[in-house]
Coordinates of C-alpha atoms in Angstrom, one line a residue:
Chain A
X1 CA 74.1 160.5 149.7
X2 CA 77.1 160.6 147.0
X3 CA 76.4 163.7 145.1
X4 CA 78.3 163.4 141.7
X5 CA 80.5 166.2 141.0
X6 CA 81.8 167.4 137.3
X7 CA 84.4 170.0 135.5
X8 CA 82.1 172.2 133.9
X9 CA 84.9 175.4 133.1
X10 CA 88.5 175.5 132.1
X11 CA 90.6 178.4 131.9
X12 CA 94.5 178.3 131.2
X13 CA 97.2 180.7 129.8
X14 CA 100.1 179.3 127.3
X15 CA 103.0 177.6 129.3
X16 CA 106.1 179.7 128.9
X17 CA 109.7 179.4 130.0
X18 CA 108.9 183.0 130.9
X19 CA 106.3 185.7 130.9
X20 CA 107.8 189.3 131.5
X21 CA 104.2 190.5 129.8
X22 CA 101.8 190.1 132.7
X23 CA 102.0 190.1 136.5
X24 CA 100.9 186.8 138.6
X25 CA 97.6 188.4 139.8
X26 CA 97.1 189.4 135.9
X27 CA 97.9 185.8 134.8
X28 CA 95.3 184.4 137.5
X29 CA 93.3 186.5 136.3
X30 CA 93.2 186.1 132.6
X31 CA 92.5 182.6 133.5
X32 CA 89.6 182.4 135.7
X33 CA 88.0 184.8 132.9
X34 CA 88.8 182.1 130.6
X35 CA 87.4 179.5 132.8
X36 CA 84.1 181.5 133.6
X37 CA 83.3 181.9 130.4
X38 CA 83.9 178.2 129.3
X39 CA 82.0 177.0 132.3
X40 CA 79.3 179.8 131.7
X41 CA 79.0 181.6 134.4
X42 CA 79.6 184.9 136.5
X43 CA 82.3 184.6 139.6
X44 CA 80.6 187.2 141.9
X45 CA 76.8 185.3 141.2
X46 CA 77.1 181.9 140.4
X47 CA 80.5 180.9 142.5
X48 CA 79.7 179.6 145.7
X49 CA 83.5 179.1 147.0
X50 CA 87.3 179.0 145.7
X51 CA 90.1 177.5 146.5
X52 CA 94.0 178.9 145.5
X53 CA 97.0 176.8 145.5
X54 CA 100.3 178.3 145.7
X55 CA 103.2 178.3 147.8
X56 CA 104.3 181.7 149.8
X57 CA 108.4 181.7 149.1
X58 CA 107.7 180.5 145.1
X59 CA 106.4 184.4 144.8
X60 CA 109.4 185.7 147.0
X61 CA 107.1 186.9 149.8
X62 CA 105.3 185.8 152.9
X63 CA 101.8 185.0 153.6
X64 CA 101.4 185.3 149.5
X65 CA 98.0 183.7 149.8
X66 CA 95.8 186.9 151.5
X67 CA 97.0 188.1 147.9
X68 CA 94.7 185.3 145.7
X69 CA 90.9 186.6 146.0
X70 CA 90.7 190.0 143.9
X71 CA 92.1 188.7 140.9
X72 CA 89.4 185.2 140.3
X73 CA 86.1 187.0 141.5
X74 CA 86.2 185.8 145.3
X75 CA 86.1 188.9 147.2
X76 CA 83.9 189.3 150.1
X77 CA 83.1 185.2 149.2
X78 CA 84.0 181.9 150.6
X79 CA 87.9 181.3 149.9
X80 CA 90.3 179.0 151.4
X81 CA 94.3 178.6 150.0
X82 CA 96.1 175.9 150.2
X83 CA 99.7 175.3 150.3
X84 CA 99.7 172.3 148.8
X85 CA 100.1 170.7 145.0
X86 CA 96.9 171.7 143.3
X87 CA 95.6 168.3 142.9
X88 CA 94.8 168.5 146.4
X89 CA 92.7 172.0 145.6
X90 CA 90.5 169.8 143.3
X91 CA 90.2 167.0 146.0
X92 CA 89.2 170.3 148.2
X93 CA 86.3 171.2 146.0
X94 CA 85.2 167.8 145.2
X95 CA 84.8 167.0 149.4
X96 CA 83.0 170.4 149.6
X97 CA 80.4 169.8 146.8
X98 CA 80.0 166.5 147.9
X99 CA 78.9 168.2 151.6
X100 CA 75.9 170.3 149.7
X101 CA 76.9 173.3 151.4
X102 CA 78.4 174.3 148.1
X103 CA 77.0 173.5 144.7
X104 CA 79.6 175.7 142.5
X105 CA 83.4 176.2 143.1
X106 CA 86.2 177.2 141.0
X107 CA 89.8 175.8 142.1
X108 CA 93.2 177.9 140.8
X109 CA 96.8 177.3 140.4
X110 CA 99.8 179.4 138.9
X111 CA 103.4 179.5 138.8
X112 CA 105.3 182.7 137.9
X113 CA 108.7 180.0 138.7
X114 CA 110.8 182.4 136.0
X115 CA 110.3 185.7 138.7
X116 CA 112.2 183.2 140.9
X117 CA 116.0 184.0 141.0
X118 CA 117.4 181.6 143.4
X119 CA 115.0 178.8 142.9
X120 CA 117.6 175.8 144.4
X121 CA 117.5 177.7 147.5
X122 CA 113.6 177.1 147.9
X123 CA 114.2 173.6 148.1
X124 CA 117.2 173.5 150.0
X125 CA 115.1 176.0 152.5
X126 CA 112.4 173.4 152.6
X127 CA 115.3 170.4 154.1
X128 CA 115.1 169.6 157.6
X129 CA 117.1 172.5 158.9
X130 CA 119.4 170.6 161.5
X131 CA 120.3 167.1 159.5
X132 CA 120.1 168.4 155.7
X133 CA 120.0 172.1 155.4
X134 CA 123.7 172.6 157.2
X135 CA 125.3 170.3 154.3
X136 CA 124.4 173.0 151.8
X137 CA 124.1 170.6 148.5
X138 CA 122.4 171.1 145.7
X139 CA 118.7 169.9 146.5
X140 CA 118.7 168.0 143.2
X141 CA 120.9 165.3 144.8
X142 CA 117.8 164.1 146.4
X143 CA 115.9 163.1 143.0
X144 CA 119.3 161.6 141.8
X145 CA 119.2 159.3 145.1
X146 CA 116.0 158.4 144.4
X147 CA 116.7 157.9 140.8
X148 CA 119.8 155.5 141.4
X149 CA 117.8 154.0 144.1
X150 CA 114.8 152.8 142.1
X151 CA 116.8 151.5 139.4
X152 CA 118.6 149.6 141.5
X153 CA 115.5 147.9 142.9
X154 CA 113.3 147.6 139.6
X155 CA 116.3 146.8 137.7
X156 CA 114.9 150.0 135.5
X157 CA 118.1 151.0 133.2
X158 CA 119.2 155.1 132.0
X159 CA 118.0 154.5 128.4
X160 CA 115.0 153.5 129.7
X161 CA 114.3 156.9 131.5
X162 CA 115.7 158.6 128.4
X163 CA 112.7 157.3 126.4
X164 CA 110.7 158.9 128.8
X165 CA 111.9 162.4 128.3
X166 CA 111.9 161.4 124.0
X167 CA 108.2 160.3 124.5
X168 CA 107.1 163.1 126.3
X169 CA 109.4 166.0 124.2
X170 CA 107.9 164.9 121.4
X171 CA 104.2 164.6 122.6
X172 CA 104.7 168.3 123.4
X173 CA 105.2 168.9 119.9
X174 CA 101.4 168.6 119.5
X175 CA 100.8 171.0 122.4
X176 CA 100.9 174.5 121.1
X177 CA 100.5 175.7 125.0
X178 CA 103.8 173.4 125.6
X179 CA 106.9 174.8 126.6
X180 CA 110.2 172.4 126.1
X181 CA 108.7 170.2 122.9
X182 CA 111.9 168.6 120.7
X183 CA 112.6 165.9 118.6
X184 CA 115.5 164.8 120.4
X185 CA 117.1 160.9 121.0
X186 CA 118.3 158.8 123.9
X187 CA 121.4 159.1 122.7
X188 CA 120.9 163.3 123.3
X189 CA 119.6 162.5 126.9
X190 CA 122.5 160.3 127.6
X191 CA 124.8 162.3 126.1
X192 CA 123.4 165.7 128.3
X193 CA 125.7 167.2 130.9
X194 CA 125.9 164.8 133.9
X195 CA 124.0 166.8 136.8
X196 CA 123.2 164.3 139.9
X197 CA 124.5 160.9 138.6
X198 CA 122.5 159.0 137.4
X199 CA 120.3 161.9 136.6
X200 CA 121.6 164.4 133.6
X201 CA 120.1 167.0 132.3
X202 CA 117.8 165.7 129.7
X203 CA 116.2 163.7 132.6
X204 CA 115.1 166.5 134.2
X205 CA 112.0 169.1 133.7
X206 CA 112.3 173.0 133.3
X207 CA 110.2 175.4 134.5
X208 CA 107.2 176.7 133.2
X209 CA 104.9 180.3 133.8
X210 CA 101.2 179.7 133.5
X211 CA 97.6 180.2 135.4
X212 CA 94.9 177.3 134.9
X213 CA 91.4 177.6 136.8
X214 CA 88.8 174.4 136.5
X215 CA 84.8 175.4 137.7
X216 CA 83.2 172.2 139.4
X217 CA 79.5 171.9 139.7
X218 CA 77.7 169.3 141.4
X219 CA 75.3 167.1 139.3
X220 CA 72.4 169.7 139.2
X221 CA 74.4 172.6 138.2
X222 CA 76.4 170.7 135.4
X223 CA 73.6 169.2 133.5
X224 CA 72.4 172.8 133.7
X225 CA 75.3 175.2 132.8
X226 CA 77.1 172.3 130.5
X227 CA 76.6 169.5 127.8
X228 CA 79.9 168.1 128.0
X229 CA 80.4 167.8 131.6
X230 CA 83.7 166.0 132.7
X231 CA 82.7 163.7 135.9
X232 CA 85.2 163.5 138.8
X233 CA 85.2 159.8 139.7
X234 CA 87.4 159.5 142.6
X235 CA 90.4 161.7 144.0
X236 CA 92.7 160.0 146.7
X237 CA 96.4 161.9 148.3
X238 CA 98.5 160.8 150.7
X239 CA 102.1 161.5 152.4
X240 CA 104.8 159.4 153.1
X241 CA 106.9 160.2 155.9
X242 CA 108.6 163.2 155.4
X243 CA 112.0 162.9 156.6
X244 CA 115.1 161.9 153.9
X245 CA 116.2 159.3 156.3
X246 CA 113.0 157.3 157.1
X247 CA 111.6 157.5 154.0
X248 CA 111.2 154.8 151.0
X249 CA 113.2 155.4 148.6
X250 CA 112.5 153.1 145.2
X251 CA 108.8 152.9 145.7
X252 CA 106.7 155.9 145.2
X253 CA 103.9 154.3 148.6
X254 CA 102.1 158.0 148.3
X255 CA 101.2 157.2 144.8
X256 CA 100.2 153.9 145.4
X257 CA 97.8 154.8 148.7
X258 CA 96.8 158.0 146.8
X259 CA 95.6 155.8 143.7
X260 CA 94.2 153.0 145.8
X261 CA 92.0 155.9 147.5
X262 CA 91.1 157.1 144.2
X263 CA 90.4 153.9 142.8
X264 CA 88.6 152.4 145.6
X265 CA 85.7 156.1 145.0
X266 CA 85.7 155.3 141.7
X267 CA 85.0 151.5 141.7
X268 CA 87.8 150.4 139.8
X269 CA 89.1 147.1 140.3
X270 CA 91.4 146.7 137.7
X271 CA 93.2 150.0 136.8
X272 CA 95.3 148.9 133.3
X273 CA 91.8 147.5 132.1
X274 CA 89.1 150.3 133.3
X275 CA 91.4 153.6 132.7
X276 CA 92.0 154.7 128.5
X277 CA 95.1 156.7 129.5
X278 CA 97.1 159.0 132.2
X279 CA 98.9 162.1 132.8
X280 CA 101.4 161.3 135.4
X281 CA 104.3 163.0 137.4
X282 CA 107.4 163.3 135.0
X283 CA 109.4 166.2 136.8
X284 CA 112.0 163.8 136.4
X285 CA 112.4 161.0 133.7
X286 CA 112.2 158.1 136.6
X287 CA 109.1 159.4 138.1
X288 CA 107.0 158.9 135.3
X289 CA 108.1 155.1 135.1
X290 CA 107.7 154.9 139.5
X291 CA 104.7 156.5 139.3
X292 CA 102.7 154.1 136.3
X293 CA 104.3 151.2 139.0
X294 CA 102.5 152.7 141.7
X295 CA 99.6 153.3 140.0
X296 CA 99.1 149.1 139.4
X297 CA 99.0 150.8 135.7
X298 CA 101.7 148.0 135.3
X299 CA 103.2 145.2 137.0
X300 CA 105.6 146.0 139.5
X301 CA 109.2 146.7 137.6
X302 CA 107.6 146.9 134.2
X303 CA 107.1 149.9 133.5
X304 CA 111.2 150.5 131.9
X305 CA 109.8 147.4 129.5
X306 CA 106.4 149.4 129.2
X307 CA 108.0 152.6 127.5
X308 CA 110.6 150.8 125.7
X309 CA 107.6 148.6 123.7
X310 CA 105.9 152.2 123.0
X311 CA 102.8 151.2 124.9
X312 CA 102.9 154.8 126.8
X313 CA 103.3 156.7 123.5
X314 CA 100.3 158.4 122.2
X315 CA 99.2 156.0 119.7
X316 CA 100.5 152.9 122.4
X317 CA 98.0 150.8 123.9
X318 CA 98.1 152.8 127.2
X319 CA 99.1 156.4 126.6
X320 CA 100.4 158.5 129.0
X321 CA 101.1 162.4 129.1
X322 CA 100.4 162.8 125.6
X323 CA 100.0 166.6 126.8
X324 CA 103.9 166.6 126.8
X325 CA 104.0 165.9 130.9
X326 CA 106.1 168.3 132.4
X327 CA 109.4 167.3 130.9
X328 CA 107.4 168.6 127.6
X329 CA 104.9 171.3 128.9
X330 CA 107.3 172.5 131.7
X331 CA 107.0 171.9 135.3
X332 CA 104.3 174.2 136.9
X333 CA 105.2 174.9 140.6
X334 CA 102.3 173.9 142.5
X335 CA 100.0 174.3 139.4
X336 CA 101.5 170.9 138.2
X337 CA 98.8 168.3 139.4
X338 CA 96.3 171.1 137.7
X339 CA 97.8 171.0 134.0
X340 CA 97.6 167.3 134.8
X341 CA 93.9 167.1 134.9
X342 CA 93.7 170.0 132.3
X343 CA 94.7 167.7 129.8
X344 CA 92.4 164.7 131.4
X345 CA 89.4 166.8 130.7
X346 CA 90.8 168.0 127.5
X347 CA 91.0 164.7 125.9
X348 CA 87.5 163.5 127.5
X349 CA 86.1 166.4 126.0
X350 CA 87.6 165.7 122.8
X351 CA 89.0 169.3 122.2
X352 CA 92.7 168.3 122.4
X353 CA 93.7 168.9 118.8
X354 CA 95.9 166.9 117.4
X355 CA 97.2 165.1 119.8
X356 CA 93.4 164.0 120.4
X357 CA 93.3 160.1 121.7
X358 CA 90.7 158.2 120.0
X359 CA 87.7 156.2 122.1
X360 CA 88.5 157.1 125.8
X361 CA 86.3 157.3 128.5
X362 CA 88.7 157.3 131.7
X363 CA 91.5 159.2 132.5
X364 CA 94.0 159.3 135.3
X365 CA 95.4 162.6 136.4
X366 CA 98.3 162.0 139.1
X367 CA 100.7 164.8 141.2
X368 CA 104.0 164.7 142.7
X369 CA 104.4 167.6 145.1
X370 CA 108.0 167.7 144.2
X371 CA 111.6 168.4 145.6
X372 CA 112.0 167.4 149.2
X373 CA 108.3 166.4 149.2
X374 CA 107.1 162.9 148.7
X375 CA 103.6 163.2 148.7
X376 CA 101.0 163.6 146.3
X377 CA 97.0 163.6 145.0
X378 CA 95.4 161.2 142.1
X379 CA 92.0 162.1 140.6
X380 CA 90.1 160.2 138.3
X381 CA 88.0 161.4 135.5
X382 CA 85.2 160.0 132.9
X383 CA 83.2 161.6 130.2
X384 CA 80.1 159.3 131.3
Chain B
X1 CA 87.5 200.2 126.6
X2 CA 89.6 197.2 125.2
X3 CA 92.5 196.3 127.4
X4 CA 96.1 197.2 125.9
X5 CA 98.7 194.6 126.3
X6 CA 102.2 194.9 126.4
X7 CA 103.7 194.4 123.3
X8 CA 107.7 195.1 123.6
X9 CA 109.7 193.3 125.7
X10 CA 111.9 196.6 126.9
X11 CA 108.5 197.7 128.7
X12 CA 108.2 195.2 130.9
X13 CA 109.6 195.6 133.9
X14 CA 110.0 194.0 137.2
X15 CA 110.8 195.0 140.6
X16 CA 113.4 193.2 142.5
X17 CA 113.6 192.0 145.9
X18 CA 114.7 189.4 148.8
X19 CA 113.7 188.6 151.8
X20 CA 116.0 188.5 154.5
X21 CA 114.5 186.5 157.0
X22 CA 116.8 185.2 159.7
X23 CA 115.7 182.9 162.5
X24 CA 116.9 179.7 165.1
X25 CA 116.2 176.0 165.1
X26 CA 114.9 174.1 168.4
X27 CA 117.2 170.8 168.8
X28 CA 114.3 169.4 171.0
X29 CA 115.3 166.8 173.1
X30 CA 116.1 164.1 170.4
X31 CA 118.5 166.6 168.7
X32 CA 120.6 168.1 171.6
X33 CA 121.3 164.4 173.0
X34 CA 122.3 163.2 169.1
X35 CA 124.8 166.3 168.2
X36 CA 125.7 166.3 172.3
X37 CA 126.7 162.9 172.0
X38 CA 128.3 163.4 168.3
X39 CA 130.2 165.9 169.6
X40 CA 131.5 165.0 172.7
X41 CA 131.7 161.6 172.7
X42 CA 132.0 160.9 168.9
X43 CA 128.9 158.4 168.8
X44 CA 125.7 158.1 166.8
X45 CA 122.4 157.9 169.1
X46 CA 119.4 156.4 168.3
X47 CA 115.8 156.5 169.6
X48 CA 114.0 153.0 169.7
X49 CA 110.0 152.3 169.5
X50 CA 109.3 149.2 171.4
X51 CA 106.2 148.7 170.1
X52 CA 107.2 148.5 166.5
X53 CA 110.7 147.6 167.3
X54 CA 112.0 150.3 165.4
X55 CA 115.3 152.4 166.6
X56 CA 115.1 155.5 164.7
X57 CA 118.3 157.5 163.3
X58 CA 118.1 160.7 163.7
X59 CA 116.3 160.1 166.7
X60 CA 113.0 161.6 167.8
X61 CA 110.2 161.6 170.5
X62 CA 107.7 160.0 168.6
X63 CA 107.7 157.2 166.2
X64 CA 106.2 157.9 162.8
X65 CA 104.5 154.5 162.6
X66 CA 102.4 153.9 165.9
X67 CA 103.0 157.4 167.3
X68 CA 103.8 156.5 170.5
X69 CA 106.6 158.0 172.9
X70 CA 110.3 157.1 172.5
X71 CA 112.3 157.6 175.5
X72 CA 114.7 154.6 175.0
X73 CA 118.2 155.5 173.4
X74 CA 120.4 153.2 172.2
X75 CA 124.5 154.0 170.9
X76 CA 124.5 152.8 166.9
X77 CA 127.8 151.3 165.0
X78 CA 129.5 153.8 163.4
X79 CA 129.6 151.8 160.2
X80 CA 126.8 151.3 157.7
X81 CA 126.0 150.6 154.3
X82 CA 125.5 152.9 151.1
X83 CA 121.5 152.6 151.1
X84 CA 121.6 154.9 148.1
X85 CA 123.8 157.3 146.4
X86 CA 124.6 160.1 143.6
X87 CA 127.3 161.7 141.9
X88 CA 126.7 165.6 142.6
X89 CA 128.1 167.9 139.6
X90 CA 126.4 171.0 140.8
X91 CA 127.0 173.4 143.8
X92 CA 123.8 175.0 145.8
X93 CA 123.9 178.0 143.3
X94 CA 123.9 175.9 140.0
X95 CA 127.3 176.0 139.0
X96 CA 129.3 172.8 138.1
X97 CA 131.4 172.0 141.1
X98 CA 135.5 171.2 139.6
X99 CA 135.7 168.0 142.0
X100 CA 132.1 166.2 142.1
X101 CA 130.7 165.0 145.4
X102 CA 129.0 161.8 146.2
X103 CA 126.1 162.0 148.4
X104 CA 124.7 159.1 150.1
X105 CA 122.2 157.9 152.2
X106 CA 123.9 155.6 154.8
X107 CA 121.9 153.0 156.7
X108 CA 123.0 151.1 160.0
X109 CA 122.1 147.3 160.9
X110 CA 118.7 147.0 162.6
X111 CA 118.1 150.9 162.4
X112 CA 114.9 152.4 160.1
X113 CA 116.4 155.8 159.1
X114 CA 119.8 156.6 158.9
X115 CA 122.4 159.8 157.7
X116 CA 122.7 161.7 154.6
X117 CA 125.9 162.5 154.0
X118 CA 129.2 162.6 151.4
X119 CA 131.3 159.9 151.1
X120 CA 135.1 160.7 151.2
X121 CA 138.6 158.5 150.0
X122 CA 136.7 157.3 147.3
X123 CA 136.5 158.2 143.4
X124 CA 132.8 158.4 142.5
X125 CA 133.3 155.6 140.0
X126 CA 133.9 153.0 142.5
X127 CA 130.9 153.5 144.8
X128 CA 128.1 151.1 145.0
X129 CA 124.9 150.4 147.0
X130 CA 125.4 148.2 149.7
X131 CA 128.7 149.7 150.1
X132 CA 130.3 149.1 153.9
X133 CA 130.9 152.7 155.0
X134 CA 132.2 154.0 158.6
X135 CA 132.1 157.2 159.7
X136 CA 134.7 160.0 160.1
X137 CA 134.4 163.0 162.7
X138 CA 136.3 166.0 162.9
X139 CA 138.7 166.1 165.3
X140 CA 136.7 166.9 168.8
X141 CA 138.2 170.0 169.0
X142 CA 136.4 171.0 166.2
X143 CA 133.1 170.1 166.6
X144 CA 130.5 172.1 167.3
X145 CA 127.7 170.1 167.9
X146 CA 126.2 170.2 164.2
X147 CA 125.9 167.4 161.0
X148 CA 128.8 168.8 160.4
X149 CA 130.9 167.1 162.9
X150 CA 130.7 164.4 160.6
X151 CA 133.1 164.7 157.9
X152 CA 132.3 162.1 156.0
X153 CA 131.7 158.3 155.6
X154 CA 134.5 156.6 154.0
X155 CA 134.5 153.0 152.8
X156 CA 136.1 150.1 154.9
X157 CA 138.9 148.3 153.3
X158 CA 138.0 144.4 153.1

């Protein structure tokens, strides 16, 4: 039988550019206490299993991941690290709740991206070593191929991405844990330095430091230890093929297989209707408008039309990242798909401030594994 | 005991390092016959999946749809299309490069897959997708078996 599982805990620490005060394994730390004491309960007692997400060269080291259990309470416990986008770590816990070998797990992501001082090179590293790597360009030419691309096929225009970085800049302004919030115009977009044509600065996300930890209960343990338990509804992820050559290149198919997954757990027949709002990948202006396509959270090649109408602002008919996305909050590292569903649970919990959205009961949390990857994880949440 | 943060910036430090990790690729069998054949007899191989009818460029051993085994190559025109493209203003190590290069992804007729590569004797204005391209090798006493071999893809004059 189903067992229903719920966020019952959330711990974060403020996104910053940087964060010279506190080590990685202190930042994971100062989260999971957050997060156990939200959730209400003791790591070393009441934890049945974790799961870390991170990625080994993001820390400048190898086999990073023996270095994840001290630091959240997991110790001589049940622990398995993924090297994956963090969405996937919630997906993890959800499966393993849902087994009832586990009735209490706590799932953690971080980046410490600013410790990074040759970050192009990890993604250039991460290129087929024999048909990409050798040509030695800068990795971002990939999201301005796929940029150009899906414009071309959606007839999706430059000012229409640039209202996707305005939107989410501004939302951010409401997010005192954001980053990169600004006022700024499409004509300041269009006008930023030209970096991967069509793709210029303004289009793109900066990195952010930061450590977020959810707790998930099953249905037993949440009525229990919570009152305002957030319900996990359905989580779906998929890959597309991996290589730059044989991949698709104006549709984002792992979004759409990923949501149809999630969607299909969730019993939702008609996603624009049945979900309030969404925080989607926006590492890049473009994805955010790909991704609401993939998502059937519009019809195909609307989306450009959606944002420039104002639906996805944060008092439009369908908002998305009101959190600031990561063109506001800052993009994450692997911890991305995570501040994604942070702000999911935020907002069904009604705690998120002033940027609170009014009468919602389902949100959409979707990742993007980023640069060369195209894969990614959607999970679906409801406060009943 | 309460714990004591850091509260000036010229305390924190960090220590710095790299990690020089050095190591060797395996062509496998699709690889050493594409950058054999690239390089000594200036031609693009593909691999092609009967099943799906699929020819695959870069070629492989398996095909990522039904999984099953290519052993069939087949030579591929060197002249293809401009699937997609971009206008690169950056160099590996950030900095802004004097002459920008246009990337593309070139696709050949009846292949799923094709090359990444720049695109050369053109100004980055006039490139389109869709774009006829052909290839251009180094000269063969030059090549040493590697992407690079190709020099570029240039457009064809109508």
């Amino acid at each position: 039988m189903q067992r229903r599982v719920a966020v019952i805990g959330i711990g974060y620490t403020p996104f910053r550019p940087i964060s010279p005060d506190l080590s990685f394994k202190e930042m994971m730390f100062e989260a999971a206490q957050k997060a156990y004491e939200d959730a209400g309960v003791c790591p070393r007692h009441d934890i049945d299993a974790f799961v870390t997400c991170e990625e080994d060269f993001t820390h400048g080291r190898s086999i990073f991941n023996i270095h994840t259990p001290d630091n959240i309470g997991a110790v001589l416990k049940r622990i398995h690290t993924l090297p994956a986008e963090s969405l996937y770590g919630l997906a993890d816990a959800y499966m393993l709740i849902n087994t009832g070998l586990v009735d209490v797990m706590a799932v953690e992501s971080h980046s410490k991206a600013s410790n990074m001082l040759t970050p192009n090179y990890l993604i250039a590293h991460a290129m087929d070593p024999v048909y990409n790597k050798p040509l030695s360009y800068n990795p971002y030419f990939i999201a301005g191929m796929e940029m150009n691309r899906y414009m071309h096929e959606r007839g999706v225009t430059k000012e229409q991405c640039a209202l996707v970085s305005v939107k989410n800049k501004a939302n951010a302004l409401l997010n005192p844990e954001a980053a990169y919030g600004d006022r700024i115009s499409v004509d300041d977009v269009l006008n930023s330095e030209m970096m991967f044509w069509p793709l210029s600065r303004l289009d793109m996300s900066s990195p952010a430091d930061g450590g977020i930890v959810l707790v998930l209960a099953c249905e037993e343990k949440a009525r229990i230890l919570c009152d305002k338990p957030i319900w996990v509804r359905g989580v779906g992820w998929c890959s597309d093929a991996p290589s730059l050559e044989t991949r698709e290149w104006g549709e984002a198919v792992y979004a759409r297989l990923a949501g149809e997954m999630a969607y299909r757990l969730a019993g939702i027949e008609h996603p624009r209707k049945e979900v309030d709002f969404a925080e989607v990948d926006d590492s890049f202006s473009y994805k955010e408008l790909q991704h609401l396509e993939a998502l059937k959270l519009c019809r195909s090649g609307q989306a450009g039309f959606m944002v420039e109408e104002g639906a996805t602002k944060r008092e439009g008919e369908f908002p998305v990242n009101v959190s600031g996305g990561s063109l506001g909050v800052g993009r994450l590292d692997e911890a991305t798909g995570l501040q994604k569903v942070l702000e999911v649970v935020l907002q069904l919990r009604g705690e998120a401030g002033k940027r609170q959205l009014p009468n919602i009961k389902v949100g959409l949390a979707q990742s993007w594994r980023g640069l060369p990857a195209n894969s990614g994880a959607v999970a679906i949440l409801s406060n009943e | 005991m309460p714990l004591d943060k850091v509260t000036q910036v010229a305390q924190t430090k960090p220590w710095h390092g790299s990690i020089p990790v050095y190591g060797q690729y395996t062509f496998g069998i699709a690889g050493e016959r594409f950058f054999r054949d690239i390089k000594d007899k200036g031609r693009i191989m593909g691999a092609k999946c009967a099943e799906c009818n699929l020819v695959y460029v870069p070629p492989r051993i398996y095909c990522e749809r039904c999984f099953g085994e290519l052993a069939k190559w087949l030579e591929i025109p060197n002249r293809g299309v401009v699937h997609t493209f971009t206008v690169a203003h950056a160099d590996l190590d950030g900095n802004r490069l004097e002459e920008p290069i246009v990337v593309a992804l070139v696709k050949f007729d009846g292949v799923y897959g094709g090359l990444v590569h720049r695109l050369g004797e053109v100004e980055p204005d006039k490139v389109t997708i869709g774009m006829a391209v052909e290839m251009m090798l180094k000269p063969k006493a030059k090549r040493t078996g590697s992407i690079l071999d190709i020099d570029y893809f240039k457009p064809i004059r109508a």
